[in-house]
């Protein structure tokens, strides 16, 4: 296993390249995605994808973020970009990171996030010295909660009105996986 490329049965996860920018803008410029994420810009304007992708290398070098493009592993040379997943705000002091992900809407409901999440968690616990990986989906996003539960995360509690998104308070559910417990699941 390497940090730069991850495989699952249907997916090929790799670092972003500047050539992905147009697809990122096209697919991420979707309110149905943005409303469930804390920081994805909406509308997603020209130049934002380029700046975001250009930031990845320094974030990776600083050890604070690892971000992968999710591509469909169809056949060699034909890998359609369909989303993003990352370990964010990695704290070396606390050995903790936040997991975030989104998929292009035409690809929802096909099990792809359920494949990508355990692959990234495995890297977080086996390749990075993380003890805790957490995610905080909004209560109104049960699909994400389901993915996290299936991926071995435990619900720890609800942060009532824990975040304001597009002028509306959101209740967040704190889900977390701990290294030893998660590895013992053998997912
Ligand atoms: C959340 C998101 C990543 C899901 O991706 P996906 O590839 O469609 O997810 P999967 O197909 O792997 O799994 C979805 C699971 O949620 C379940 N689900 C879907 N809608 C649901 C609902 N309203 N209530 C409960 N479960 C639901 C599905 O049945 C499936 O579970 P199953 O495999 O047990 O049947 C995608 O919808 C997305 O990108 N949303 C916008 C961004 C986002 O919410 N990111 C996560 C922020 S924490």
PDB file of N, CA, C and O in Angstrom, residues 1-8 11-17 20 24 27-28 37 40 52-53 55-57 59-60 63-72 79-90 97-104 112-113 115-130 133 153:
ATOM      1  N   UNK A   1       0.844  -1.201   0.000  1.00  0.00           N
ATOM      2  CA  UNK A   1       0.000   0.000   0.000  1.00  0.00           C
ATOM      3  C   UNK A   1       0.882   1.255   0.000  1.00  0.00           C
ATOM      4  O   UNK A   1       1.889   1.291   0.660  1.00  0.00           O
ATOM      5  N   UNK A   2       0.486   2.249  -0.782  1.00  0.00           N
ATOM      6  CA  UNK A   2       1.244   3.494  -0.760  1.00  0.00           C
ATOM      7  C   UNK A   2       0.290   4.630  -0.410  1.00  0.00           C
ATOM      8  O   UNK A   2      -0.927   4.479  -0.481  1.00  0.00           O
ATOM      9  N   UNK A   3       0.857   5.739  -0.064  1.00  0.00           N
ATOM     10  CA  UNK A   3       0.015   6.882   0.278  1.00  0.00           C
ATOM     11  C   UNK A   3      -0.522   7.572  -0.966  1.00  0.00           C
ATOM     12  O   UNK A   3      -1.517   8.260  -0.912  1.00  0.00           O
ATOM     13  N   UNK A   4       0.171   7.389  -2.098  1.00  0.00           N
ATOM     14  CA  UNK A   4      -0.210   8.182  -3.265  1.00  0.00           C
ATOM     15  C   UNK A   4      -1.276   7.509  -4.111  1.00  0.00           C
ATOM     16  O   UNK A   4      -2.081   8.189  -4.738  1.00  0.00           O
ATOM     17  N   UNK A   5      -1.323   6.185  -4.128  1.00  0.00           N
ATOM     18  CA  UNK A   5      -2.303   5.482  -4.958  1.00  0.00           C
ATOM     19  C   UNK A   5      -2.988   4.396  -4.139  1.00  0.00           C
ATOM     20  O   UNK A   5      -2.328   3.573  -3.505  1.00  0.00           O
ATOM     21  N   UNK A   6      -4.302   4.392  -4.154  1.00  0.00           N
ATOM     22  CA  UNK A   6      -5.070   3.389  -3.427  1.00  0.00           C
ATOM     23  C   UNK A   6      -6.015   2.703  -4.410  1.00  0.00           C
ATOM     24  O   UNK A   6      -6.621   3.368  -5.259  1.00  0.00           O
ATOM     25  N   UNK A   7      -6.144   1.395  -4.256  1.00  0.00           N
ATOM     26  CA  UNK A   7      -7.040   0.631  -5.131  1.00  0.00           C
ATOM     27  C   UNK A   7      -8.177   0.039  -4.317  1.00  0.00           C
ATOM     28  O   UNK A   7      -7.984  -0.408  -3.195  1.00  0.00           O
ATOM     29  N   UNK A   8      -9.355  -0.002  -4.904  1.00  0.00           N
ATOM     30  CA  UNK A   8     -10.453  -0.814  -4.378  1.00  0.00           C
ATOM     31  C   UNK A   8     -10.987  -1.583  -5.590  1.00  0.00           C
ATOM     32  O   UNK A   8     -10.551  -1.329  -6.718  1.00  0.00           O
ATOM     33  N   UNK A  11     -12.481   1.254  -7.789  1.00  0.00           N
ATOM     34  CA  UNK A  11     -11.934   2.613  -7.780  1.00  0.00           C
ATOM     35  C   UNK A  11     -10.413   2.642  -7.796  1.00  0.00           C
ATOM     36  O   UNK A  11      -9.749   1.698  -7.345  1.00  0.00           O
ATOM     37  N   UNK A  12      -9.920   3.769  -8.290  1.00  0.00           N
ATOM     38  CA  UNK A  12      -8.486   4.050  -8.298  1.00  0.00           C
ATOM     39  C   UNK A  12      -8.362   5.450  -7.708  1.00  0.00           C
ATOM     40  O   UNK A  12      -8.897   6.414  -8.271  1.00  0.00           O
ATOM     41  N   UNK A  13      -7.724   5.547  -6.539  1.00  0.00           N
ATOM     42  CA  UNK A  13      -7.580   6.839  -5.868  1.00  0.00           C
ATOM     43  C   UNK A  13      -6.155   7.317  -6.051  1.00  0.00           C
ATOM     44  O   UNK A  13      -5.197   6.563  -5.801  1.00  0.00           O
ATOM     45  N   UNK A  14      -6.006   8.556  -6.481  1.00  0.00           N
ATOM     46  CA  UNK A  14      -4.675   9.101  -6.772  1.00  0.00           C
ATOM     47  C   UNK A  14      -4.654  10.573  -6.391  1.00  0.00           C
ATOM     48  O   UNK A  14      -5.697  11.172  -6.116  1.00  0.00           O
ATOM     49  N   UNK A  15      -3.466  11.141  -6.413  1.00  0.00           N
ATOM     50  CA  UNK A  15      -3.373  12.577  -6.162  1.00  0.00           C
ATOM     51  C   UNK A  15      -4.014  13.354  -7.309  1.00  0.00           C
ATOM     52  O   UNK A  15      -4.068  12.867  -8.440  1.00  0.00           O
ATOM     53  N   UNK A  16      -4.470  14.554  -6.988  1.00  0.00           N
ATOM     54  CA  UNK A  16      -5.040  15.421  -8.020  1.00  0.00           C
ATOM     55  C   UNK A  16      -3.946  15.974  -8.921  1.00  0.00           C
ATOM     56  O   UNK A  16      -2.810  16.182  -8.485  1.00  0.00           O
ATOM     57  N   UNK A  17      -4.332  16.235 -10.181  1.00  0.00           N
ATOM     58  CA  UNK A  17      -3.466  16.927 -11.128  1.00  0.00           C
ATOM     59  C   UNK A  17      -4.221  18.156 -11.623  1.00  0.00           C
ATOM     60  O   UNK A  17      -5.459  18.148 -11.628  1.00  0.00           O
ATOM     61  N   UNK A  20      -7.305  17.988 -13.692  1.00  0.00           N
ATOM     62  CA  UNK A  20      -8.610  17.622 -13.117  1.00  0.00           C
ATOM     63  C   UNK A  20      -9.488  18.845 -12.861  1.00  0.00           C
ATOM     64  O   UNK A  20     -10.680  18.693 -12.550  1.00  0.00           O
ATOM     65  N   UNK A  24     -13.405  19.001 -11.717  1.00  0.00           N
ATOM     66  CA  UNK A  24     -13.728  19.344 -10.325  1.00  0.00           C
ATOM     67  C   UNK A  24     -14.777  20.449 -10.318  1.00  0.00           C
ATOM     68  O   UNK A  24     -15.808  20.351  -9.633  1.00  0.00           O
ATOM     69  N   UNK A  27     -18.259  19.180 -11.635  1.00  0.00           N
ATOM     70  CA  UNK A  27     -18.994  18.218 -10.797  1.00  0.00           C
ATOM     71  C   UNK A  27     -19.267  18.751  -9.392  1.00  0.00           C
ATOM     72  O   UNK A  27     -20.284  18.418  -8.783  1.00  0.00           O
ATOM     73  N   UNK A  28     -18.358  19.579  -8.877  1.00  0.00           N
ATOM     74  CA  UNK A  28     -18.521  20.075  -7.501  1.00  0.00           C
ATOM     75  C   UNK A  28     -19.449  21.282  -7.438  1.00  0.00           C
ATOM     76  O   UNK A  28     -19.917  21.645  -6.355  1.00  0.00           O
ATOM     77  N   UNK A  37     -21.481  19.691   2.894  1.00  0.00           N
ATOM     78  CA  UNK A  37     -20.055  19.833   3.206  1.00  0.00           C
ATOM     79  C   UNK A  37     -19.816  21.157   3.911  1.00  0.00           C
ATOM     80  O   UNK A  37     -20.510  22.140   3.667  1.00  0.00           O
ATOM     81  N   UNK A  40     -16.916  23.359   1.007  1.00  0.00           N
ATOM     82  CA  UNK A  40     -16.916  23.411  -0.460  1.00  0.00           C
ATOM     83  C   UNK A  40     -17.575  24.713  -0.916  1.00  0.00           C
ATOM     84  O   UNK A  40     -18.703  25.001  -0.531  1.00  0.00           O
ATOM     85  N   UNK A  52      -7.201  25.192  -5.480  1.00  0.00           N
ATOM     86  CA  UNK A  52      -7.340  24.089  -4.519  1.00  0.00           C
ATOM     87  C   UNK A  52      -6.336  22.979  -4.836  1.00  0.00           C
ATOM     88  O   UNK A  52      -5.606  22.521  -3.955  1.00  0.00           O
ATOM     89  N   UNK A  53      -6.278  22.595  -6.102  1.00  0.00           N
ATOM     90  CA  UNK A  53      -5.367  21.502  -6.477  1.00  0.00           C
ATOM     91  C   UNK A  53      -3.907  21.924  -6.242  1.00  0.00           C
ATOM     92  O   UNK A  53      -3.098  21.137  -5.744  1.00  0.00           O
ATOM     93  N   UNK A  55      -2.787  23.733  -4.016  1.00  0.00           N
ATOM     94  CA  UNK A  55      -2.454  23.780  -2.578  1.00  0.00           C
ATOM     95  C   UNK A  55      -2.089  22.398  -2.028  1.00  0.00           C
ATOM     96  O   UNK A  55      -1.483  22.288  -0.960  1.00  0.00           O
ATOM     97  N   UNK A  56      -2.445  21.342  -2.759  1.00  0.00           N
ATOM     98  CA  UNK A  56      -2.329  20.000  -2.170  1.00  0.00           C
ATOM     99  C   UNK A  56      -0.907  19.595  -1.815  1.00  0.00           C
ATOM    100  O   UNK A  56      -0.669  18.991  -0.773  1.00  0.00           O
ATOM    101  N   UNK A  57       0.029  19.944  -2.708  1.00  0.00           N
ATOM    102  CA  UNK A  57       1.385  19.446  -2.481  1.00  0.00           C
ATOM    103  C   UNK A  57       1.978  20.027  -1.192  1.00  0.00           C
ATOM    104  O   UNK A  57       2.579  19.302  -0.389  1.00  0.00           O
ATOM    105  N   UNK A  59       0.338  21.141   1.365  1.00  0.00           N
ATOM    106  CA  UNK A  59      -0.399  20.590   2.515  1.00  0.00           C
ATOM    107  C   UNK A  59       0.091  19.182   2.837  1.00  0.00           C
ATOM    108  O   UNK A  59       0.234  18.805   4.006  1.00  0.00           O
ATOM    109  N   UNK A  60       0.385  18.449   1.761  1.00  0.00           N
ATOM    110  CA  UNK A  60       0.890  17.080   1.944  1.00  0.00           C
ATOM    111  C   UNK A  60       2.265  17.122   2.595  1.00  0.00           C
ATOM    112  O   UNK A  60       2.545  16.379   3.524  1.00  0.00           O
ATOM    113  N   UNK A  63       2.202  17.749   6.050  1.00  0.00           N
ATOM    114  CA  UNK A  63       1.645  16.619   6.797  1.00  0.00           C
ATOM    115  C   UNK A  63       0.278  16.899   7.380  1.00  0.00           C
ATOM    116  O   UNK A  63      -0.203  16.161   8.241  1.00  0.00           O
ATOM    117  N   UNK A  64      -0.385  17.940   6.902  1.00  0.00           N
ATOM    118  CA  UNK A  64      -1.672  18.306   7.500  1.00  0.00           C
ATOM    119  C   UNK A  64      -2.879  17.792   6.721  1.00  0.00           C
ATOM    120  O   UNK A  64      -3.982  17.734   7.270  1.00  0.00           O
ATOM    121  N   UNK A  65      -2.682  17.491   5.444  1.00  0.00           N
ATOM    122  CA  UNK A  65      -3.801  17.000   4.630  1.00  0.00           C
ATOM    123  C   UNK A  65      -3.288  15.985   3.613  1.00  0.00           C
ATOM    124  O   UNK A  65      -2.222  16.198   3.020  1.00  0.00           O
ATOM    125  N   UNK A  66      -4.070  14.948   3.399  1.00  0.00           N
ATOM    126  CA  UNK A  66      -3.818  14.037   2.275  1.00  0.00           C
ATOM    127  C   UNK A  66      -5.132  13.932   1.506  1.00  0.00           C
ATOM    128  O   UNK A  66      -6.150  13.525   2.082  1.00  0.00           O
ATOM    129  N   UNK A  67      -5.089  14.318   0.247  1.00  0.00           N
ATOM    130  CA  UNK A  67      -6.327  14.406  -0.535  1.00  0.00           C
ATOM    131  C   UNK A  67      -6.165  13.583  -1.807  1.00  0.00           C
ATOM    132  O   UNK A  67      -5.146  13.694  -2.500  1.00  0.00           O
ATOM    133  N   UNK A  68      -7.168  12.766  -2.089  1.00  0.00           N
ATOM    134  CA  UNK A  68      -7.123  11.899  -3.273  1.00  0.00           C
ATOM    135  C   UNK A  68      -8.296  12.203  -4.195  1.00  0.00           C
ATOM    136  O   UNK A  68      -9.423  12.471  -3.737  1.00  0.00           O
ATOM    137  N   UNK A  69      -8.019  12.097  -5.495  1.00  0.00           N
ATOM    138  CA  UNK A  69      -9.083  12.090  -6.496  1.00  0.00           C
ATOM    139  C   UNK A  69      -9.642  10.674  -6.546  1.00  0.00           C
ATOM    140  O   UNK A  69      -8.890   9.703  -6.547  1.00  0.00           O
ATOM    141  N   UNK A  70     -10.965  10.569  -6.577  1.00  0.00           N
ATOM    142  CA  UNK A  70     -11.604   9.258  -6.745  1.00  0.00           C
ATOM    143  C   UNK A  70     -11.882   9.081  -8.230  1.00  0.00           C
ATOM    144  O   UNK A  70     -12.575   9.906  -8.842  1.00  0.00           O
ATOM    145  N   UNK A  71     -11.308   8.042  -8.805  1.00  0.00           N
ATOM    146  CA  UNK A  71     -11.590   7.770 -10.213  1.00  0.00           C
ATOM    147  C   UNK A  71     -12.133   6.359 -10.347  1.00  0.00           C
ATOM    148  O   UNK A  71     -11.840   5.480  -9.533  1.00  0.00           O
ATOM    149  N   UNK A  72     -12.949   6.181 -11.376  1.00  0.00           N
ATOM    150  CA  UNK A  72     -13.531   4.865 -11.657  1.00  0.00           C
ATOM    151  C   UNK A  72     -12.510   4.032 -12.387  1.00  0.00           C
ATOM    152  O   UNK A  72     -12.002   4.443 -13.423  1.00  0.00           O
ATOM    153  N   UNK A  79      -9.886   6.224 -16.717  1.00  0.00           N
ATOM    154  CA  UNK A  79     -10.222   6.365 -15.303  1.00  0.00           C
ATOM    155  C   UNK A  79     -10.989   7.674 -15.128  1.00  0.00           C
ATOM    156  O   UNK A  79     -10.412   8.735 -15.008  1.00  0.00           O
ATOM    157  N   UNK A  80     -12.296   7.555 -15.081  1.00  0.00           N
ATOM    158  CA  UNK A  80     -13.153   8.745 -15.018  1.00  0.00           C
ATOM    159  C   UNK A  80     -13.110   9.342 -13.611  1.00  0.00           C
ATOM    160  O   UNK A  80     -13.351   8.634 -12.623  1.00  0.00           O
ATOM    161  N   UNK A  81     -12.866  10.640 -13.545  1.00  0.00           N
ATOM    162  CA  UNK A  81     -12.858  11.333 -12.258  1.00  0.00           C
ATOM    163  C   UNK A  81     -14.283  11.466 -11.739  1.00  0.00           C
ATOM    164  O   UNK A  81     -15.164  11.957 -12.455  1.00  0.00           O
ATOM    165  N   UNK A  82     -14.519  11.023 -10.478  1.00  0.00           N
ATOM    166  CA  UNK A  82     -15.896  11.093  -9.963  1.00  0.00           C
ATOM    167  C   UNK A  82     -15.998  11.724  -8.570  1.00  0.00           C
ATOM    168  O   UNK A  82     -17.109  11.837  -8.042  1.00  0.00           O
ATOM    169  N   UNK A  83     -14.887  12.121  -7.960  1.00  0.00           N
ATOM    170  CA  UNK A  83     -15.040  12.735  -6.647  1.00  0.00           C
ATOM    171  C   UNK A  83     -13.730  12.921  -5.910  1.00  0.00           C
ATOM    172  O   UNK A  83     -12.647  12.804  -6.498  1.00  0.00           O
ATOM    173  N   UNK A  84     -13.851  13.217  -4.632  1.00  0.00           N
ATOM    174  CA  UNK A  84     -12.658  13.506  -3.829  1.00  0.00           C
ATOM    175  C   UNK A  84     -12.843  12.957  -2.418  1.00  0.00           C
ATOM    176  O   UNK A  84     -13.966  12.876  -1.907  1.00  0.00           O
ATOM    177  N   UNK A  85     -11.714  12.603  -1.827  1.00  0.00           N
ATOM    178  CA  UNK A  85     -11.732  12.124  -0.437  1.00  0.00           C
ATOM    179  C   UNK A  85     -10.434  12.537   0.220  1.00  0.00           C
ATOM    180  O   UNK A  85      -9.391  12.591  -0.450  1.00  0.00           O
ATOM    181  N   UNK A  86     -10.472  12.872   1.497  1.00  0.00           N
ATOM    182  CA  UNK A  86      -9.234  13.317   2.119  1.00  0.00           C
ATOM    183  C   UNK A  86      -9.231  13.156   3.625  1.00  0.00           C
ATOM    184  O   UNK A  86     -10.275  13.040   4.278  1.00  0.00           O
ATOM    185  N   UNK A  87      -8.010  13.125   4.146  1.00  0.00           N
ATOM    186  CA  UNK A  87      -7.778  13.232   5.585  1.00  0.00           C
ATOM    187  C   UNK A  87      -7.314  14.662   5.819  1.00  0.00           C
ATOM    188  O   UNK A  87      -6.316  15.101   5.256  1.00  0.00           O
ATOM    189  N   UNK A  88      -8.064  15.391   6.630  1.00  0.00           N
ATOM    190  CA  UNK A  88      -7.850  16.827   6.761  1.00  0.00           C
ATOM    191  C   UNK A  88      -7.450  17.210   8.191  1.00  0.00           C
ATOM    192  O   UNK A  88      -7.748  16.488   9.138  1.00  0.00           O
ATOM    193  N   UNK A  89      -6.823  18.383   8.269  1.00  0.00           N
ATOM    194  CA  UNK A  89      -6.453  18.941   9.582  1.00  0.00           C
ATOM    195  C   UNK A  89      -5.779  17.891  10.453  1.00  0.00           C
ATOM    196  O   UNK A  89      -6.130  17.701  11.631  1.00  0.00           O
ATOM    197  N   UNK A  90      -4.817  17.202   9.862  1.00  0.00           N
ATOM    198  CA  UNK A  90      -4.118  16.144  10.603  1.00  0.00           C
ATOM    199  C   UNK A  90      -3.304  16.792  11.714  1.00  0.00           C
ATOM    200  O   UNK A  90      -2.503  17.701  11.481  1.00  0.00           O
ATOM    201  N   UNK A  97      -7.254  12.974  12.678  1.00  0.00           N
ATOM    202  CA  UNK A  97      -7.557  13.625  11.404  1.00  0.00           C
ATOM    203  C   UNK A  97      -9.050  13.553  11.149  1.00  0.00           C
ATOM    204  O   UNK A  97      -9.742  12.665  11.656  1.00  0.00           O
ATOM    205  N   UNK A  98      -9.529  14.492  10.321  1.00  0.00           N
ATOM    206  CA  UNK A  98     -10.932  14.495   9.926  1.00  0.00           C
ATOM    207  C   UNK A  98     -11.057  13.948   8.517  1.00  0.00           C
ATOM    208  O   UNK A  98     -10.313  14.348   7.617  1.00  0.00           O
ATOM    209  N   UNK A  99     -12.005  13.058   8.332  1.00  0.00           N
ATOM    210  CA  UNK A  99     -12.259  12.472   7.014  1.00  0.00           C
ATOM    211  C   UNK A  99     -13.357  13.264   6.310  1.00  0.00           C
ATOM    212  O   UNK A  99     -14.376  13.587   6.916  1.00  0.00           O
ATOM    213  N   UNK A 100     -13.123  13.561   5.024  1.00  0.00           N
ATOM    214  CA  UNK A 100     -14.154  14.235   4.228  1.00  0.00           C
ATOM    215  C   UNK A 100     -14.198  13.633   2.837  1.00  0.00           C
ATOM    216  O   UNK A 100     -13.181  13.131   2.350  1.00  0.00           O
ATOM    217  N   UNK A 101     -15.361  13.681   2.199  1.00  0.00           N
ATOM    218  CA  UNK A 101     -15.479  13.083   0.872  1.00  0.00           C
ATOM    219  C   UNK A 101     -16.708  13.622   0.158  1.00  0.00           C
ATOM    220  O   UNK A 101     -17.674  14.053   0.785  1.00  0.00           O
ATOM    221  N   UNK A 102     -16.657  13.615  -1.167  1.00  0.00           N
ATOM    222  CA  UNK A 102     -17.849  13.871  -1.976  1.00  0.00           C
ATOM    223  C   UNK A 102     -17.738  13.114  -3.289  1.00  0.00           C
ATOM    224  O   UNK A 102     -16.643  12.861  -3.776  1.00  0.00           O
ATOM    225  N   UNK A 103     -18.896  12.770  -3.815  1.00  0.00           N
ATOM    226  CA  UNK A 103     -18.961  12.092  -5.112  1.00  0.00           C
ATOM    227  C   UNK A 103     -19.864  12.885  -6.039  1.00  0.00           C
ATOM    228  O   UNK A 103     -20.855  13.484  -5.584  1.00  0.00           O
ATOM    229  N   UNK A 104     -19.574  12.840  -7.314  1.00  0.00           N
ATOM    230  CA  UNK A 104     -20.439  13.476  -8.316  1.00  0.00           C
ATOM    231  C   UNK A 104     -21.824  12.837  -8.252  1.00  0.00           C
ATOM    232  O   UNK A 104     -21.949  11.612  -8.157  1.00  0.00           O
ATOM    233  N   UNK A 112     -19.829   3.500  -4.168  1.00  0.00           N
ATOM    234  CA  UNK A 112     -18.447   3.955  -4.351  1.00  0.00           C
ATOM    235  C   UNK A 112     -17.874   4.600  -3.083  1.00  0.00           C
ATOM    236  O   UNK A 112     -16.713   4.367  -2.731  1.00  0.00           O
ATOM    237  N   UNK A 113     -18.665   5.409  -2.395  1.00  0.00           N
ATOM    238  CA  UNK A 113     -18.141   6.001  -1.154  1.00  0.00           C
ATOM    239  C   UNK A 113     -17.858   4.914  -0.129  1.00  0.00           C
ATOM    240  O   UNK A 113     -16.877   4.986   0.626  1.00  0.00           O
ATOM    241  N   UNK A 115     -16.720   2.101  -0.701  1.00  0.00           N
ATOM    242  CA  UNK A 115     -15.423   1.486  -1.037  1.00  0.00           C
ATOM    243  C   UNK A 115     -14.274   2.426  -0.689  1.00  0.00           C
ATOM    244  O   UNK A 115     -13.232   1.989  -0.195  1.00  0.00           O
ATOM    245  N   UNK A 116     -14.457   3.705  -0.982  1.00  0.00           N
ATOM    246  CA  UNK A 116     -13.355   4.658  -0.814  1.00  0.00           C
ATOM    247  C   UNK A 116     -13.031   4.900   0.661  1.00  0.00           C
ATOM    248  O   UNK A 116     -11.852   5.001   1.041  1.00  0.00           O
ATOM    249  N   UNK A 117     -14.064   4.970   1.490  1.00  0.00           N
ATOM    250  CA  UNK A 117     -13.827   5.338   2.899  1.00  0.00           C
ATOM    251  C   UNK A 117     -12.911   4.331   3.616  1.00  0.00           C
ATOM    252  O   UNK A 117     -11.884   4.727   4.191  1.00  0.00           O
ATOM    253  N   UNK A 118     -13.207   3.020   3.573  1.00  0.00           N
ATOM    254  CA  UNK A 118     -12.293   2.106   4.290  1.00  0.00           C
ATOM    255  C   UNK A 118     -10.872   2.118   3.727  1.00  0.00           C
ATOM    256  O   UNK A 118      -9.911   1.924   4.484  1.00  0.00           O
ATOM    257  N   UNK A 119     -10.738   2.348   2.420  1.00  0.00           N
ATOM    258  CA  UNK A 119      -9.384   2.377   1.836  1.00  0.00           C
ATOM    259  C   UNK A 119      -8.562   3.524   2.419  1.00  0.00           C
ATOM    260  O   UNK A 119      -7.374   3.368   2.739  1.00  0.00           O
ATOM    261  N   UNK A 120      -9.200   4.670   2.592  1.00  0.00           N
ATOM    262  CA  UNK A 120      -8.482   5.830   3.138  1.00  0.00           C
ATOM    263  C   UNK A 120      -8.250   5.675   4.642  1.00  0.00           C
ATOM    264  O   UNK A 120      -7.182   6.029   5.160  1.00  0.00           O
ATOM    265  N   UNK A 121      -9.216   5.099   5.330  1.00  0.00           N
ATOM    266  CA  UNK A 121      -9.035   4.886   6.773  1.00  0.00           C
ATOM    267  C   UNK A 121      -7.868   3.921   7.010  1.00  0.00           C
ATOM    268  O   UNK A 121      -7.031   4.125   7.904  1.00  0.00           O
ATOM    269  N   UNK A 122      -7.795   2.889   6.153  1.00  0.00           N
ATOM    270  CA  UNK A 122      -6.690   1.919   6.290  1.00  0.00           C
ATOM    271  C   UNK A 122      -5.343   2.625   6.158  1.00  0.00           C
ATOM    272  O   UNK A 122      -4.410   2.393   6.931  1.00  0.00           O
ATOM    273  N   UNK A 123      -5.219   3.500   5.182  1.00  0.00           N
ATOM    274  CA  UNK A 123      -3.975   4.253   5.015  1.00  0.00           C
ATOM    275  C   UNK A 123      -3.701   5.121   6.240  1.00  0.00           C
ATOM    276  O   UNK A 123      -2.569   5.222   6.706  1.00  0.00           O
ATOM    277  N   UNK A 124      -4.752   5.730   6.744  1.00  0.00           N
ATOM    278  CA  UNK A 124      -4.581   6.594   7.914  1.00  0.00           C
ATOM    279  C   UNK A 124      -4.038   5.850   9.116  1.00  0.00           C
ATOM    280  O   UNK A 124      -3.241   6.382   9.890  1.00  0.00           O
ATOM    281  N   UNK A 125      -4.469   4.596   9.268  1.00  0.00           N
ATOM    282  CA  UNK A 125      -4.032   3.827  10.439  1.00  0.00           C
ATOM    283  C   UNK A 125      -2.773   3.000  10.179  1.00  0.00           C
ATOM    284  O   UNK A 125      -2.027   2.709  11.106  1.00  0.00           O
ATOM    285  N   UNK A 126      -2.554   2.636   8.910  1.00  0.00           N
ATOM    286  CA  UNK A 126      -1.386   1.768   8.643  1.00  0.00           C
ATOM    287  C   UNK A 126      -0.178   2.530   8.128  1.00  0.00           C
ATOM    288  O   UNK A 126       0.954   2.137   8.380  1.00  0.00           O
ATOM    289  N   UNK A 127      -0.406   3.615   7.387  1.00  0.00           N
ATOM    290  CA  UNK A 127       0.716   4.352   6.796  1.00  0.00           C
ATOM    291  C   UNK A 127       1.002   5.649   7.539  1.00  0.00           C
ATOM    292  O   UNK A 127       2.111   6.163   7.487  1.00  0.00           O
ATOM    293  N   UNK A 128      -0.019   6.205   8.158  1.00  0.00           N
ATOM    294  CA  UNK A 128       0.173   7.429   8.955  1.00  0.00           C
ATOM    295  C   UNK A 128       0.027   7.025  10.421  1.00  0.00           C
ATOM    296  O   UNK A 128      -0.692   6.083  10.732  1.00  0.00           O
ATOM    297  N   UNK A 129       0.637   7.747  11.281  1.00  0.00           N
ATOM    298  CA  UNK A 129       0.533   7.335  12.688  1.00  0.00           C
ATOM    299  C   UNK A 129      -0.713   7.891  13.362  1.00  0.00           C
ATOM    300  O   UNK A 129      -0.642   8.521  14.410  1.00  0.00           O
ATOM    301  N   UNK A 130      -1.880   7.636  12.768  1.00  0.00           N
ATOM    302  CA  UNK A 130      -3.104   8.186  13.353  1.00  0.00           C
ATOM    303  C   UNK A 130      -3.695   7.221  14.381  1.00  0.00           C
ATOM    304  O   UNK A 130      -3.644   6.001  14.214  1.00  0.00           O
ATOM    305  N   UNK A 133      -9.637   8.801  13.619  1.00  0.00           N
ATOM    306  CA  UNK A 133     -10.140   9.453  12.409  1.00  0.00           C
ATOM    307  C   UNK A 133     -11.620   9.710  12.654  1.00  0.00           C
ATOM    308  O   UNK A 133     -12.360   8.795  13.054  1.00  0.00           O
ATOM    309  N   UNK A 153     -16.991   3.050  11.819  1.00  0.00           N
ATOM    310  CA  UNK A 153     -16.989   4.212  12.707  1.00  0.00           C
ATOM    311  C   UNK A 153     -18.099   4.046  13.744  1.00  0.00           C
ATOM    312  O   UNK A 153     -19.174   3.511  13.441  1.00  0.00           O
TER     313      UNK A 153
END
